[in-house]
PDB file of C-alpha atoms and ligand atoms in Angstrom:
ATOM      1  CA  MET A   1     -16.384 -50.203  76.992  1.00 71.00           C
ATOM      2  CA  LYS A   2     -14.282 -47.512  75.589  1.00 93.00           C
ATOM      3  CA  THR A   3     -16.041 -44.519  77.354  1.00 98.00           C
ATOM      4  CA  LYS A   4     -15.770 -45.855  80.889  1.00 98.00           C
ATOM      5  CA  ILE A   5     -14.615 -43.641  83.692  1.00 97.00           C
ATOM      6  CA  LYS A   6     -13.687 -44.182  87.288  1.00 97.00           C
ATOM      7  CA  PHE A   7     -15.652 -41.901  89.514  1.00 98.00           C
ATOM      8  CA  LEU A   8     -14.750 -42.320  93.342  1.00 98.00           C
ATOM      9  CA  ASP A   9     -14.389 -46.038  93.598  1.00 98.00           C
ATOM     10  CA  LEU A  10     -17.299 -46.508  90.898  1.00 98.00           C
ATOM     11  CA  GLU A  11     -16.873 -47.412  87.375  1.00 97.00           C
ATOM     12  CA  LEU A  12     -19.385 -45.746  85.119  1.00 98.00           C
ATOM     13  CA  LYS A  13     -19.827 -47.281  81.588  1.00 98.00           C
ATOM     14  CA  ASN A  14     -19.925 -43.597  80.307  1.00 98.00           C
ATOM     15  CA  PRO A  15     -19.793 -40.100  81.900  1.00 98.00           C
ATOM     16  CA  ILE A  16     -23.647 -39.384  81.121  1.00 98.00           C
ATOM     17  CA  ILE A  17     -25.811 -39.213  84.117  1.00 98.00           C
ATOM     18  CA  ALA A  18     -29.453 -38.125  83.695  1.00 98.00           C
ATOM     19  CA  ALA A  19     -30.019 -34.901  85.857  1.00 98.00           C
ATOM     20  CA  SER A  20     -32.311 -34.920  88.991  1.00 98.00           C
ATOM     21  CA  GLY A  21     -35.835 -33.490  88.278  1.00 97.00           C
ATOM     22  CA  THR A  22     -35.734 -34.242  84.743  1.00 97.00           C
ATOM     23  CA  PHE A  23     -35.826 -38.092  84.390  1.00 97.00           C
ATOM     24  CA  GLY A  24     -38.270 -39.025  87.271  1.00 97.00           C
ATOM     25  CA  PHE A  25     -36.978 -42.282  88.446  1.00 98.00           C
ATOM     26  CA  GLY A  26     -36.300 -43.432  84.911  1.00 97.00           C
ATOM     27  CA  GLU A  27     -39.558 -45.585  84.688  1.00 97.00           C
ATOM     28  CA  GLU A  28     -41.430 -43.615  81.929  1.00 97.00           C
ATOM     29  CA  TYR A  29     -38.050 -43.233  79.599  1.00 97.00           C
ATOM     30  CA  ALA A  30     -37.481 -47.018  80.228  1.00 97.00           C
ATOM     31  CA  GLU A  31     -40.689 -47.632  78.377  1.00 97.00           C
ATOM     32  CA  HIS A  32     -39.272 -46.104  75.238  1.00 97.00           C
ATOM     33  CA  TYR A  33     -35.449 -46.232  75.559  1.00 97.00           C
ATOM     34  CA  ASP A  34     -32.678 -48.483  76.687  1.00 97.00           C
ATOM     35  CA  ILE A  35     -31.929 -46.349  79.922  1.00 98.00           C
ATOM     36  CA  GLU A  36     -29.022 -48.538  80.512  1.00 98.00           C
ATOM     37  CA  LYS A  37     -27.047 -46.966  77.811  1.00 97.00           C
ATOM     38  CA  LEU A  38     -26.604 -44.231  80.415  1.00 98.00           C
ATOM     39  CA  GLY A  39     -23.783 -44.240  83.084  1.00 98.00           C
ATOM     40  CA  GLY A  40     -26.334 -43.367  85.773  1.00 98.00           C
ATOM     41  CA  ILE A  41     -29.394 -41.459  86.993  1.00 98.00           C
ATOM     42  CA  SER A  42     -29.770 -38.837  89.402  1.00 98.00           C
ATOM     43  CA  TYR A  43     -33.363 -39.451  90.680  1.00 98.00           C
ATOM     44  CA  LYS A  44     -36.097 -36.684  91.359  1.00 97.00           C
ATOM     45  CA  GLY A  45     -35.307 -34.731  94.210  1.00 97.00           C
ATOM     46  CA  LEU A  46     -36.613 -36.347  97.488  1.00 97.00           C
ATOM     47  CA  THR A  47     -37.584 -34.634 100.598  1.00 96.00           C
ATOM     48  CA  LEU A  48     -38.333 -36.154 104.162  1.00 96.00           C
ATOM     49  CA  ASP A  49     -42.197 -35.624 103.513  1.00 95.00           C
ATOM     50  CA  PRO A  50     -44.011 -35.847 100.201  1.00 96.00           C
ATOM     51  CA  ARG A  51     -44.525 -32.557  98.530  1.00 95.00           C
ATOM     52  CA  ASP A  52     -47.175 -31.716  96.020  1.00 92.00           C
ATOM     53  CA  GLY A  53     -44.765 -28.937  94.637  1.00 92.00           C
ATOM     54  CA  ASN A  54     -45.435 -25.271  93.793  1.00 92.00           C
ATOM     55  CA  ASP A  55     -48.921 -23.724  92.603  1.00 93.00           C
ATOM     56  CA  GLY A  56     -49.536 -21.799  89.496  1.00 95.00           C
ATOM     57  CA  ILE A  57     -47.447 -22.148  86.286  1.00 94.00           C
ATOM     58  CA  ARG A  58     -44.612 -24.571  86.769  1.00 95.00           C
ATOM     59  CA  VAL A  59     -42.443 -24.353  83.433  1.00 95.00           C
ATOM     60  CA  TRP A  60     -42.095 -21.486  80.859  1.00 96.00           C
ATOM     61  CA  GLU A  61     -40.177 -21.519  77.695  1.00 96.00           C
ATOM     62  CA  THR A  62     -37.347 -19.241  76.997  1.00 96.00           C
ATOM     63  CA  PRO A  63     -35.567 -18.596  73.434  1.00 96.00           C
ATOM     64  CA  ALA A  64     -32.621 -20.779  74.885  1.00 95.00           C
ATOM     65  CA  GLY A  65     -33.918 -23.091  77.506  1.00 96.00           C
ATOM     66  CA  MET A  66     -36.641 -23.118  80.113  1.00 98.00           C
ATOM     67  CA  MET A  67     -37.614 -21.853  83.528  1.00 98.00           C
ATOM     68  CA  ASN A  68     -39.263 -24.037  86.401  1.00 96.00           C
ATOM     69  CA  SER A  69     -40.742 -23.708  89.447  1.00 94.00           C
ATOM     70  CA  VAL A  70     -41.858 -27.289  90.089  1.00 91.00           C
ATOM     71  CA  GLY A  71     -41.102 -27.178  93.673  1.00 89.00           C
ATOM     72  CA  LEU A  72     -39.722 -30.194  94.438  1.00 91.00           C
ATOM     73  CA  GLU A  73     -42.710 -32.251  93.795  1.00 94.00           C
ATOM     74  CA  ASN A  74     -41.977 -35.783  95.109  1.00 97.00           C
ATOM     75  CA  PRO A  75     -43.270 -38.681  96.995  1.00 96.00           C
ATOM     76  CA  GLY A  76     -41.093 -38.469 100.096  1.00 98.00           C
ATOM     77  CA  VAL A  77     -38.291 -40.628 101.106  1.00 98.00           C
ATOM     78  CA  ASP A  78     -40.241 -43.508 102.641  1.00 98.00           C
ATOM     79  CA  ALA A  79     -42.415 -44.019  99.626  1.00 98.00           C
ATOM     80  CA  PHE A  80     -39.292 -44.134  97.571  1.00 98.00           C
ATOM     81  CA  ALA A  81     -37.584 -46.556  99.978  1.00 98.00           C
ATOM     82  CA  ARG A  82     -40.739 -48.681 100.178  1.00 98.00           C
ATOM     83  CA  LYS A  83     -42.165 -48.600  96.781  1.00 98.00           C
ATOM     84  CA  ILE A  84     -39.974 -47.172  94.026  1.00 98.00           C
ATOM     85  CA  TRP A  85     -36.563 -48.339  95.080  1.00 98.00           C
ATOM     86  CA  PRO A  86     -37.195 -52.034  94.956  1.00 98.00           C
ATOM     87  CA  ARG A  87     -38.505 -51.626  91.423  1.00 97.00           C
ATOM     88  CA  ILE A  88     -35.449 -49.920  90.304  1.00 98.00           C
ATOM     89  CA  GLN A  89     -32.612 -51.185  92.258  1.00 98.00           C
ATOM     90  CA  ASP A  90     -31.327 -53.856  89.795  1.00 98.00           C
ATOM     91  CA  ARG A  91     -30.495 -51.576  86.908  1.00 98.00           C
ATOM     92  CA  ASN A  92     -27.036 -51.637  85.446  1.00 97.00           C
ATOM     93  CA  LEU A  93     -26.160 -47.905  85.990  1.00 97.00           C
ATOM     94  CA  ILE A  94     -25.095 -45.850  88.966  1.00 98.00           C
ATOM     95  CA  SER A  95     -27.812 -44.786  91.012  1.00 98.00           C
ATOM     96  CA  VAL A  96     -27.762 -41.072  92.788  1.00 98.00           C
ATOM     97  CA  VAL A  97     -30.259 -40.304  95.191  1.00 98.00           C
ATOM     98  CA  ASN A  98     -30.844 -36.661  95.386  1.00 98.00           C
ATOM     99  CA  LEU A  99     -32.162 -35.159  98.600  1.00 97.00           C
ATOM    100  CA  GLY A 100     -33.333 -31.620  99.521  1.00 95.00           C
ATOM    101  CA  GLY A 101     -34.628 -30.188 102.886  1.00 92.00           C
ATOM    102  CA  SER A 102     -35.598 -27.317 104.674  1.00 89.00           C
ATOM    103  CA  THR A 103     -33.770 -27.600 108.112  1.00 92.00           C
ATOM    104  CA  LEU A 104     -30.648 -29.708 108.881  1.00 94.00           C
ATOM    105  CA  GLU A 105     -32.850 -32.072 110.723  1.00 95.00           C
ATOM    106  CA  THR A 106     -35.036 -32.786 107.859  1.00 94.00           C
ATOM    107  CA  TYR A 107     -31.916 -33.676 105.632  1.00 96.00           C
ATOM    108  CA  LEU A 108     -30.568 -35.991 108.396  1.00 97.00           C
ATOM    109  CA  GLU A 109     -33.759 -37.864 108.906  1.00 98.00           C
ATOM    110  CA  GLY A 110     -34.244 -38.201 105.241  1.00 98.00           C
ATOM    111  CA  ILE A 111     -30.911 -39.711 104.953  1.00 98.00           C
ATOM    112  CA  ARG A 112     -31.548 -42.050 107.837  1.00 98.00           C
ATOM    113  CA  ARG A 113     -34.482 -43.417 106.552  1.00 98.00           C
ATOM    114  CA  LEU A 114     -32.831 -44.117 103.134  1.00 98.00           C
ATOM    115  CA  GLU A 115     -29.804 -45.638 104.668  1.00 96.00           C
ATOM    116  CA  HIS A 116     -31.006 -49.350 104.132  1.00 97.00           C
ATOM    117  CA  CYS A 117     -31.199 -48.570 100.280  1.00 98.00           C
ATOM    118  CA  ASP A 118     -28.274 -49.738  98.674  1.00 98.00           C
ATOM    119  CA  TYR A 119     -27.861 -46.781  96.200  1.00 98.00           C
ATOM    120  CA  ASP A 120     -24.580 -45.608  94.969  1.00 98.00           C
ATOM    121  CA  ILE A 121     -24.353 -41.854  95.483  1.00 98.00           C
ATOM    122  CA  LEU A 122     -26.109 -39.371  97.867  1.00 98.00           C
ATOM    123  CA  GLU A 123     -26.510 -36.065  96.069  1.00 98.00           C
ATOM    124  CA  LEU A 124     -27.083 -33.501  98.702  1.00 97.00           C
ATOM    125  CA  ASN A 125     -28.923 -30.548  97.015  1.00 95.00           C
ATOM    126  CA  ILE A 126     -28.310 -27.420  98.927  1.00 93.00           C
ATOM    127  CA  SER A 127     -29.291 -25.431  95.679  1.00 83.00           C
ATOM    128  CA  CYS A 128     -32.960 -25.746  94.771  1.00 66.00           C
ATOM    129  CA  PRO A 129     -33.865 -22.107  94.060  1.00 64.00           C
ATOM    130  CA  ASN A 130     -37.740 -22.672  93.800  1.00 61.00           C
ATOM    131  CA  VAL A 131     -38.671 -23.446  97.518  1.00 57.00           C
ATOM    132  CA  LYS A 132     -37.607 -22.913 101.055  1.00 59.00           C
ATOM    133  CA  ALA A 133     -37.466 -26.784 101.319  1.00 56.00           C
ATOM    134  CA  GLY A 134     -34.975 -26.999  98.594  1.00 59.00           C
ATOM    135  CA  GLY A 135     -32.117 -25.904 101.109  1.00 67.00           C
ATOM    136  CA  MET A 136     -30.304 -23.110  98.770  1.00 70.00           C
ATOM    137  CA  ALA A 137     -29.944 -21.192 101.943  1.00 72.00           C
ATOM    138  CA  PHE A 138     -27.420 -23.651 102.989  1.00 83.00           C
ATOM    139  CA  GLY A 139     -25.552 -23.454  99.738  1.00 83.00           C
ATOM    140  CA  THR A 140     -25.283 -19.697  99.375  1.00 87.00           C
ATOM    141  CA  GLU A 141     -22.691 -19.299 102.040  1.00 91.00           C
ATOM    142  CA  ALA A 142     -19.239 -21.233 102.719  1.00 95.00           C
ATOM    143  CA  LYS A 143     -20.050 -21.650 106.481  1.00 94.00           C
ATOM    144  CA  SER A 144     -23.383 -23.066 106.278  1.00 94.00           C
ATOM    145  CA  ALA A 145     -22.254 -25.209 103.340  1.00 95.00           C
ATOM    146  CA  GLU A 146     -19.473 -26.749 105.478  1.00 96.00           C
ATOM    147  CA  ARG A 147     -21.706 -27.295 108.449  1.00 95.00           C
ATOM    148  CA  ILE A 148     -24.305 -29.054 106.621  1.00 95.00           C
ATOM    149  CA  THR A 149     -21.874 -31.329 104.669  1.00 97.00           C
ATOM    150  CA  ARG A 150     -19.909 -32.048 107.858  1.00 97.00           C
ATOM    151  CA  ALA A 151     -23.427 -33.149 109.728  1.00 97.00           C
ATOM    152  CA  VAL A 152     -24.307 -35.241 106.678  1.00 97.00           C
ATOM    153  CA  ARG A 153     -21.053 -36.842 106.655  1.00 98.00           C
ATOM    154  CA  MET A 154     -21.301 -37.901 110.350  1.00 98.00           C
ATOM    155  CA  THR A 155     -24.855 -39.428 109.528  1.00 97.00           C
ATOM    156  CA  THR A 156     -24.027 -41.697 106.400  1.00 97.00           C
ATOM    157  CA  GLN A 157     -21.598 -44.008 105.182  1.00 95.00           C
ATOM    158  CA  LYS A 158     -22.651 -43.248 101.681  1.00 98.00           C
ATOM    159  CA  ARG A 159     -20.532 -41.588  98.840  1.00 98.00           C
ATOM    160  CA  LEU A 160     -21.585 -37.943  99.496  1.00 98.00           C
ATOM    161  CA  MET A 161     -21.802 -35.517  96.629  1.00 98.00           C
ATOM    162  CA  VAL A 162     -22.847 -31.998  97.200  1.00 98.00           C
ATOM    163  CA  LYS A 163     -24.988 -30.112  94.578  1.00 97.00           C
ATOM    164  CA  LEU A 164     -24.097 -26.597  94.383  1.00 97.00           C
ATOM    165  CA  SER A 165     -25.989 -23.399  93.329  1.00 96.00           C
ATOM    166  CA  PRO A 166     -24.878 -21.060  90.693  1.00 96.00           C
ATOM    167  CA  ASN A 167     -26.596 -18.133  92.563  1.00 93.00           C
ATOM    168  CA  VAL A 168     -23.466 -17.240  94.602  1.00 94.00           C
ATOM    169  CA  GLY A 169     -20.510 -14.880  94.597  1.00 93.00           C
ATOM    170  CA  ASN A 170     -17.703 -17.399  94.760  1.00 96.00           C
ATOM    171  CA  ILE A 171     -18.169 -20.823  93.879  1.00 97.00           C
ATOM    172  CA  GLY A 172     -14.556 -21.891  94.624  1.00 98.00           C
ATOM    173  CA  GLU A 173     -14.998 -20.901  98.129  1.00 97.00           C
ATOM    174  CA  ILE A 174     -18.346 -22.796  98.835  1.00 97.00           C
ATOM    175  CA  ALA A 175     -16.902 -25.978  96.931  1.00 98.00           C
ATOM    176  CA  LYS A 176     -13.831 -25.841  99.353  1.00 98.00           C
ATOM    177  CA  ALA A 177     -15.993 -25.566 102.251  1.00 97.00           C
ATOM    178  CA  CYS A 178     -18.059 -28.753 101.137  1.00 98.00           C
ATOM    179  CA  GLN A 179     -14.656 -30.527 100.792  1.00 98.00           C
ATOM    180  CA  ALA A 180     -13.540 -29.358 104.109  1.00 98.00           C
ATOM    181  CA  GLY A 181     -16.822 -30.637 105.586  1.00 98.00           C
ATOM    182  CA  GLY A 182     -16.200 -34.164 104.027  1.00 98.00           C
ATOM    183  CA  ALA A 183     -17.677 -34.206 100.581  1.00 98.00           C
ATOM    184  CA  ASP A 184     -16.540 -36.902  98.260  1.00 98.00           C
ATOM    185  CA  ALA A 185     -17.567 -35.069  95.212  1.00 98.00           C
ATOM    186  CA  ILE A 186     -19.357 -31.775  93.941  1.00 98.00           C
ATOM    187  CA  SER A 187     -22.014 -31.546  91.148  1.00 98.00           C
ATOM    188  CA  LEU A 188     -22.938 -28.149  89.748  1.00 98.00           C
ATOM    189  CA  ILE A 189     -24.812 -26.223  88.575  1.00 98.00           C
ATOM    190  CA  ASN A 190     -28.276 -26.263  89.583  1.00 97.00           C
ATOM    191  CA  THR A 191     -30.753 -23.580  87.952  1.00 97.00           C
ATOM    192  CA  VAL A 192     -29.936 -20.014  87.488  1.00 97.00           C
ATOM    193  CA  GLN A 193     -32.474 -17.587  89.452  1.00 95.00           C
ATOM    194  CA  ALA A 194     -34.494 -15.897  86.817  1.00 97.00           C
ATOM    195  CA  MET A 195     -37.985 -14.171  86.221  1.00 97.00           C
ATOM    196  CA  ALA A 196     -40.470 -13.846  83.451  1.00 97.00           C
ATOM    197  CA  ILE A 197     -43.528 -11.436  82.987  1.00 97.00           C
ATOM    198  CA  ASP A 198     -46.548 -12.344  80.920  1.00 96.00           C
ATOM    199  CA  THR A 199     -47.054  -8.876  79.350  1.00 97.00           C
ATOM    200  CA  LYS A 200     -50.884  -9.937  78.328  1.00 97.00           C
ATOM    201  CA  SER A 201     -51.885 -10.379  81.868  1.00 96.00           C
ATOM    202  CA  ARG A 202     -49.310  -7.725  82.975  1.00 98.00           C
ATOM    203  CA  GLU A 203     -48.457 -10.319  85.893  1.00 97.00           C
ATOM    204  CA  ILE A 204     -45.269 -12.184  86.997  1.00 98.00           C
ATOM    205  CA  VAL A 205     -45.573 -15.555  85.537  1.00 97.00           C
ATOM    206  CA  PHE A 206     -44.613 -17.576  88.576  1.00 97.00           C
ATOM    207  CA  ASN A 207     -46.413 -17.566  91.997  1.00 95.00           C
ATOM    208  CA  ASN A 208     -42.976 -17.427  93.660  1.00 94.00           C
ATOM    209  CA  THR A 209     -41.956 -14.636  91.512  1.00 96.00           C
ATOM    210  CA  TYR A 210     -38.487 -16.190  90.557  1.00 95.00           C
ATOM    211  CA  ALA A 211     -37.959 -19.374  89.116  1.00 96.00           C
ATOM    212  CA  GLY A 212     -34.959 -21.413  87.784  1.00 96.00           C
ATOM    213  CA  LEU A 213     -33.674 -21.286  84.275  1.00 98.00           C
ATOM    214  CA  SER A 214     -31.925 -24.235  82.685  1.00 98.00           C
ATOM    215  CA  GLY A 215     -30.951 -25.377  79.353  1.00 98.00           C
ATOM    216  CA  PRO A 216     -28.425 -24.015  76.459  1.00 98.00           C
ATOM    217  CA  ALA A 217     -28.636 -20.373  77.959  1.00 98.00           C
ATOM    218  CA  ILE A 218     -26.681 -21.284  81.194  1.00 98.00           C
ATOM    219  CA  ARG A 219     -24.020 -23.583  79.662  1.00 98.00           C
ATOM    220  CA  PRO A 220     -21.392 -20.997  79.385  1.00 98.00           C
ATOM    221  CA  ILE A 221     -22.063 -20.084  82.941  1.00 98.00           C
ATOM    222  CA  ALA A 222     -21.940 -23.699  84.245  1.00 98.00           C
ATOM    223  CA  LEU A 223     -18.704 -24.322  82.261  1.00 98.00           C
ATOM    224  CA  ARG A 224     -16.955 -21.368  83.840  1.00 98.00           C
ATOM    225  CA  MET A 225     -18.214 -22.419  87.140  1.00 98.00           C
ATOM    226  CA  VAL A 226     -17.210 -25.910  86.698  1.00 98.00           C
ATOM    227  CA  HIS A 227     -13.694 -24.654  85.799  1.00 98.00           C
ATOM    228  CA  GLN A 228     -13.300 -22.437  88.816  1.00 98.00           C
ATOM    229  CA  THR A 229     -14.395 -25.257  91.027  1.00 98.00           C
ATOM    230  CA  ALA A 230     -11.840 -27.631  89.547  1.00 98.00           C
ATOM    231  CA  LYS A 231      -9.283 -25.307  90.438  1.00 98.00           C
ATOM    232  CA  ALA A 232     -10.475 -24.840  93.915  1.00 98.00           C
ATOM    233  CA  VAL A 233     -10.900 -28.612  94.964  1.00 98.00           C
ATOM    234  CA  ASN A 234      -9.248 -31.946  94.674  1.00 98.00           C
ATOM    235  CA  ILE A 235     -12.359 -34.158  94.711  1.00 98.00           C
ATOM    236  CA  PRO A 236     -14.066 -35.166  91.516  1.00 98.00           C
ATOM    237  CA  ILE A 237     -16.901 -32.897  89.882  1.00 98.00           C
ATOM    238  CA  VAL A 238     -19.841 -33.666  87.970  1.00 98.00           C
ATOM    239  CA  GLY A 239     -20.626 -30.720  85.668  1.00 98.00           C
ATOM    240  CA  MET A 240     -24.170 -29.784  84.482  1.00 98.00           C
ATOM    241  CA  GLY A 241     -26.076 -27.085  82.720  1.00 98.00           C
ATOM    242  CA  GLY A 242     -27.362 -26.941  79.226  1.00 98.00           C
ATOM    243  CA  ILE A 243     -25.522 -29.963  77.843  1.00 98.00           C
ATOM    244  CA  SER A 244     -27.077 -31.412  74.974  1.00 98.00           C
ATOM    245  CA  ASN A 245     -24.174 -33.266  72.794  1.00 98.00           C
ATOM    246  CA  ALA A 246     -20.967 -35.079  72.814  1.00 98.00           C
ATOM    247  CA  ASP A 247     -19.079 -31.877  72.126  1.00 98.00           C
ATOM    248  CA  GLU A 248     -20.471 -29.924  75.067  1.00 98.00           C
ATOM    249  CA  VAL A 249     -19.719 -33.249  77.258  1.00 98.00           C
ATOM    250  CA  ILE A 250     -16.120 -32.972  76.232  1.00 98.00           C
ATOM    251  CA  GLN A 251     -16.008 -29.312  76.915  1.00 98.00           C
ATOM    252  CA  PHE A 252     -17.234 -29.989  80.488  1.00 99.00           C
ATOM    253  CA  LEU A 253     -14.714 -32.839  80.914  1.00 98.00           C
ATOM    254  CA  MET A 254     -11.732 -30.556  79.687  1.00 98.00           C
ATOM    255  CA  ALA A 255     -12.993 -27.869  82.108  1.00 98.00           C
ATOM    256  CA  GLY A 256     -12.479 -30.480  85.122  1.00 98.00           C
ATOM    257  CA  ALA A 257     -15.551 -32.490  85.254  1.00 98.00           C
ATOM    258  CA  SER A 258     -15.294 -36.359  85.683  1.00 98.00           C
ATOM    259  CA  ALA A 259     -18.803 -36.877  84.524  1.00 98.00           C
ATOM    260  CA  VAL A 260     -21.760 -34.727  83.481  1.00 98.00           C
ATOM    261  CA  GLN A 261     -25.442 -34.618  83.955  1.00 98.00           C
ATOM    262  CA  ILE A 262     -27.939 -33.786  81.407  1.00 98.00           C
ATOM    263  CA  GLY A 263     -31.500 -32.431  82.004  1.00 98.00           C
ATOM    264  CA  THR A 264     -33.449 -30.096  79.949  1.00 98.00           C
ATOM    265  CA  ALA A 265     -32.105 -31.411  76.741  1.00 98.00           C
ATOM    266  CA  PHE A 266     -34.039 -34.846  77.547  1.00 97.00           C
ATOM    267  CA  PHE A 267     -37.161 -32.745  77.227  1.00 96.00           C
ATOM    268  CA  THR A 268     -36.257 -31.356  73.884  1.00 94.00           C
ATOM    269  CA  ASN A 269     -34.516 -34.362  72.192  1.00 95.00           C
ATOM    270  CA  PRO A 270     -34.238 -37.638  74.161  1.00 96.00           C
ATOM    271  CA  ASP A 271     -33.205 -39.489  71.010  1.00 97.00           C
ATOM    272  CA  GLN A 272     -30.110 -37.349  70.680  1.00 96.00           C
ATOM    273  CA  ILE A 273     -29.116 -37.717  74.253  1.00 97.00           C
ATOM    274  CA  PHE A 274     -29.145 -41.753  74.261  1.00 98.00           C
ATOM    275  CA  GLN A 275     -26.724 -41.439  71.142  1.00 98.00           C
ATOM    276  CA  ILE A 276     -24.070 -39.264  73.100  1.00 98.00           C
ATOM    277  CA  PRO A 277     -22.206 -42.377  74.272  1.00 98.00           C
ATOM    278  CA  THR A 278     -21.564 -43.523  70.641  1.00 98.00           C
ATOM    279  CA  GLU A 279     -20.754 -40.323  69.639  1.00 98.00           C
ATOM    280  CA  LEU A 280     -18.050 -39.951  72.289  1.00 98.00           C
ATOM    281  CA  GLU A 281     -16.679 -43.349  71.209  1.00 98.00           C
ATOM    282  CA  MET A 282     -16.344 -42.072  67.594  1.00 98.00           C
ATOM    283  CA  TRP A 283     -14.711 -38.857  68.732  1.00 98.00           C
ATOM    284  CA  MET A 284     -12.238 -40.851  70.879  1.00 98.00           C
ATOM    285  CA  GLU A 285     -11.412 -42.846  67.890  1.00 97.00           C
ATOM    286  CA  LYS A 286     -10.851 -39.847  65.600  1.00 97.00           C
ATOM    287  CA  GLU A 287      -8.778 -38.151  68.095  1.00 97.00           C
ATOM    288  CA  GLY A 288      -6.758 -41.124  69.270  1.00 97.00           C
ATOM    289  CA  VAL A 289      -7.911 -40.773  72.785  1.00 98.00           C
ATOM    290  CA  GLN A 290      -7.631 -43.975  74.591  1.00 97.00           C
ATOM    291  CA  SER A 291      -9.514 -43.124  77.835  1.00 98.00           C
ATOM    292  CA  LEU A 292     -11.611 -39.943  78.463  1.00 98.00           C
ATOM    293  CA  GLU A 293      -9.870 -39.625  81.815  1.00 97.00           C
ATOM    294  CA  GLU A 294      -7.047 -38.343  79.727  1.00 98.00           C
ATOM    295  CA  ILE A 295      -9.024 -35.045  78.956  1.00 98.00           C
ATOM    296  CA  ILE A 296     -10.228 -34.452  82.218  1.00 98.00           C
ATOM    297  CA  GLY A 297      -9.245 -30.762  83.375  1.00 98.00           C
ATOM    298  CA  ILE A 298      -6.788 -30.322  80.586  1.00 98.00           C
ATOM    299  CA  VAL A 299      -7.630 -26.377  80.075  1.00 97.00           C
TER     300      VAL A 299
HETATM  301  C1  FMN B   1     -38.140 -29.581  85.723  1.00 59.35           C
HETATM  302  C2  FMN B   1     -36.840 -29.450  86.609  1.00 59.35           C
HETATM  303  C3  FMN B   1     -36.771 -30.160  87.755  1.00 59.35           C
HETATM  304  C4  FMN B   1     -35.621 -30.222  88.582  1.00 59.35           C
HETATM  305  N1  FMN B   1     -35.760 -30.788  89.678  1.00 59.35           N
HETATM  306  C5  FMN B   1     -34.495 -30.837  90.390  1.00 59.35           C
HETATM  307  C6  FMN B   1     -34.448 -31.647  91.584  1.00 59.35           C
HETATM  308  O1  FMN B   1     -35.539 -32.232  92.135  1.00 59.35           O
HETATM  309  N2  FMN B   1     -33.284 -31.615  92.337  1.00 59.35           N
HETATM  310  C7  FMN B   1     -32.098 -30.960  91.964  1.00 59.35           C
HETATM  311  O2  FMN B   1     -31.006 -31.188  92.330  1.00 59.35           O
HETATM  312  N3  FMN B   1     -32.100 -30.267  90.586  1.00 59.35           N
HETATM  313  C8  FMN B   1     -33.277 -30.162  89.783  1.00 59.35           C
HETATM  314  N4  FMN B   1     -33.309 -29.543  88.821  1.00 59.35           N
HETATM  315  C9  FMN B   1     -32.045 -28.981  88.194  1.00 59.35           C
HETATM  316  C10 FMN B   1     -31.340 -29.886  87.271  1.00 59.35           C
HETATM  317  O3  FMN B   1     -30.984 -31.131  87.874  1.00 59.35           O
HETATM  318  C11 FMN B   1     -30.142 -29.296  86.758  1.00 59.35           C
HETATM  319  O4  FMN B   1     -29.218 -29.015  87.672  1.00 59.35           O
HETATM  320  C12 FMN B   1     -30.347 -28.217  85.913  1.00 59.35           C
HETATM  321  O5  FMN B   1     -31.643 -28.220  85.309  1.00 59.35           O
HETATM  322  C13 FMN B   1     -29.062 -27.816  85.024  1.00 59.35           C
HETATM  323  O6  FMN B   1     -28.833 -28.793  83.916  1.00 59.35           O
HETATM  324  P1  FMN B   1     -29.755 -28.723  82.714  1.00 59.35           P
HETATM  325  O7  FMN B   1     -29.621 -27.307  81.927  1.00 59.35           O
HETATM  326  O8  FMN B   1     -29.120 -29.807  81.588  1.00 59.35           O
HETATM  327  O9  FMN B   1     -31.287 -29.038  82.661  1.00 59.35           O
HETATM  328  C14 FMN B   1     -34.462 -29.445  88.064  1.00 59.35           C
HETATM  329  C15 FMN B   1     -34.421 -29.132  86.684  1.00 59.35           C
HETATM  330  C16 FMN B   1     -35.535 -29.018  85.896  1.00 59.35           C
HETATM  331  C17 FMN B   1     -35.681 -28.219  84.531  1.00 59.35           C
END
């Protein structure tokens, strides 16, 4: 496969990973698409206990993306390990388990209960803006980001990728702290905190007041933050935020990402997303690029 990349000690057949929360556990898409065309899937964010998610309006369209306040609706780690993982574990793609939590102990206990599942990468979500349980409080300050990363590092042998929030002042500093705490990789960005008002009802749209903005509107911010993170750390980076085509994937690789995740674009045009690996191959042929690794971080 021409588009294959090395990520940590893993080989991805291409750098496209479905972003957490936008692809479920892949089962619905698998009914309509050959999901093994992707390099990997980051599964819907799990928490120790099952969660129903937030009340009220959960998604809201904007001219260049969407806002969500889903609130980490998920079946919980035990149901995932017992019922879901056995159904999906044999896929020929990299499996990323995304985990959120409200306290350090809920993260650590969640990880322990998933330890026997043979998934590839643990993505520690310290960046969900929509709920207290999402752990964003851990991700907005370097000290707490390092502390939780270190505690998780001591709890699991899994490859550890920490997912960062864009709602911070100095992303490089937070990424460095995660590296110091023992992260093997960094992923970014989660959604950008935002707000909407329904002028008809004269009310704030979301029960939680603020929600997370994703999609094309955040892409330039995400690209800048991936670039800043690549300058700050020497562990691999998975970039995301508003990516919807091969050219945008290439931009993130050039900014320093080794792979990308795609989320919101699956909602608007899944057909196109499944074409990206082929488009990347065509681009490589046209540009005389032998391996995508040649272009990682070249700007
Ligand atoms: C509906 C929805 C649910 C999401 N749920 C999660 C989640 O459970 N865990 C997580 O780490 N990120 C979650 N995200 C954030 C995405 O994984 C991604 O970081 C963000 O949407 C930016 O990428 P995009 O613009 O390609 O969607 C969610 C995003 C959306 C739109």
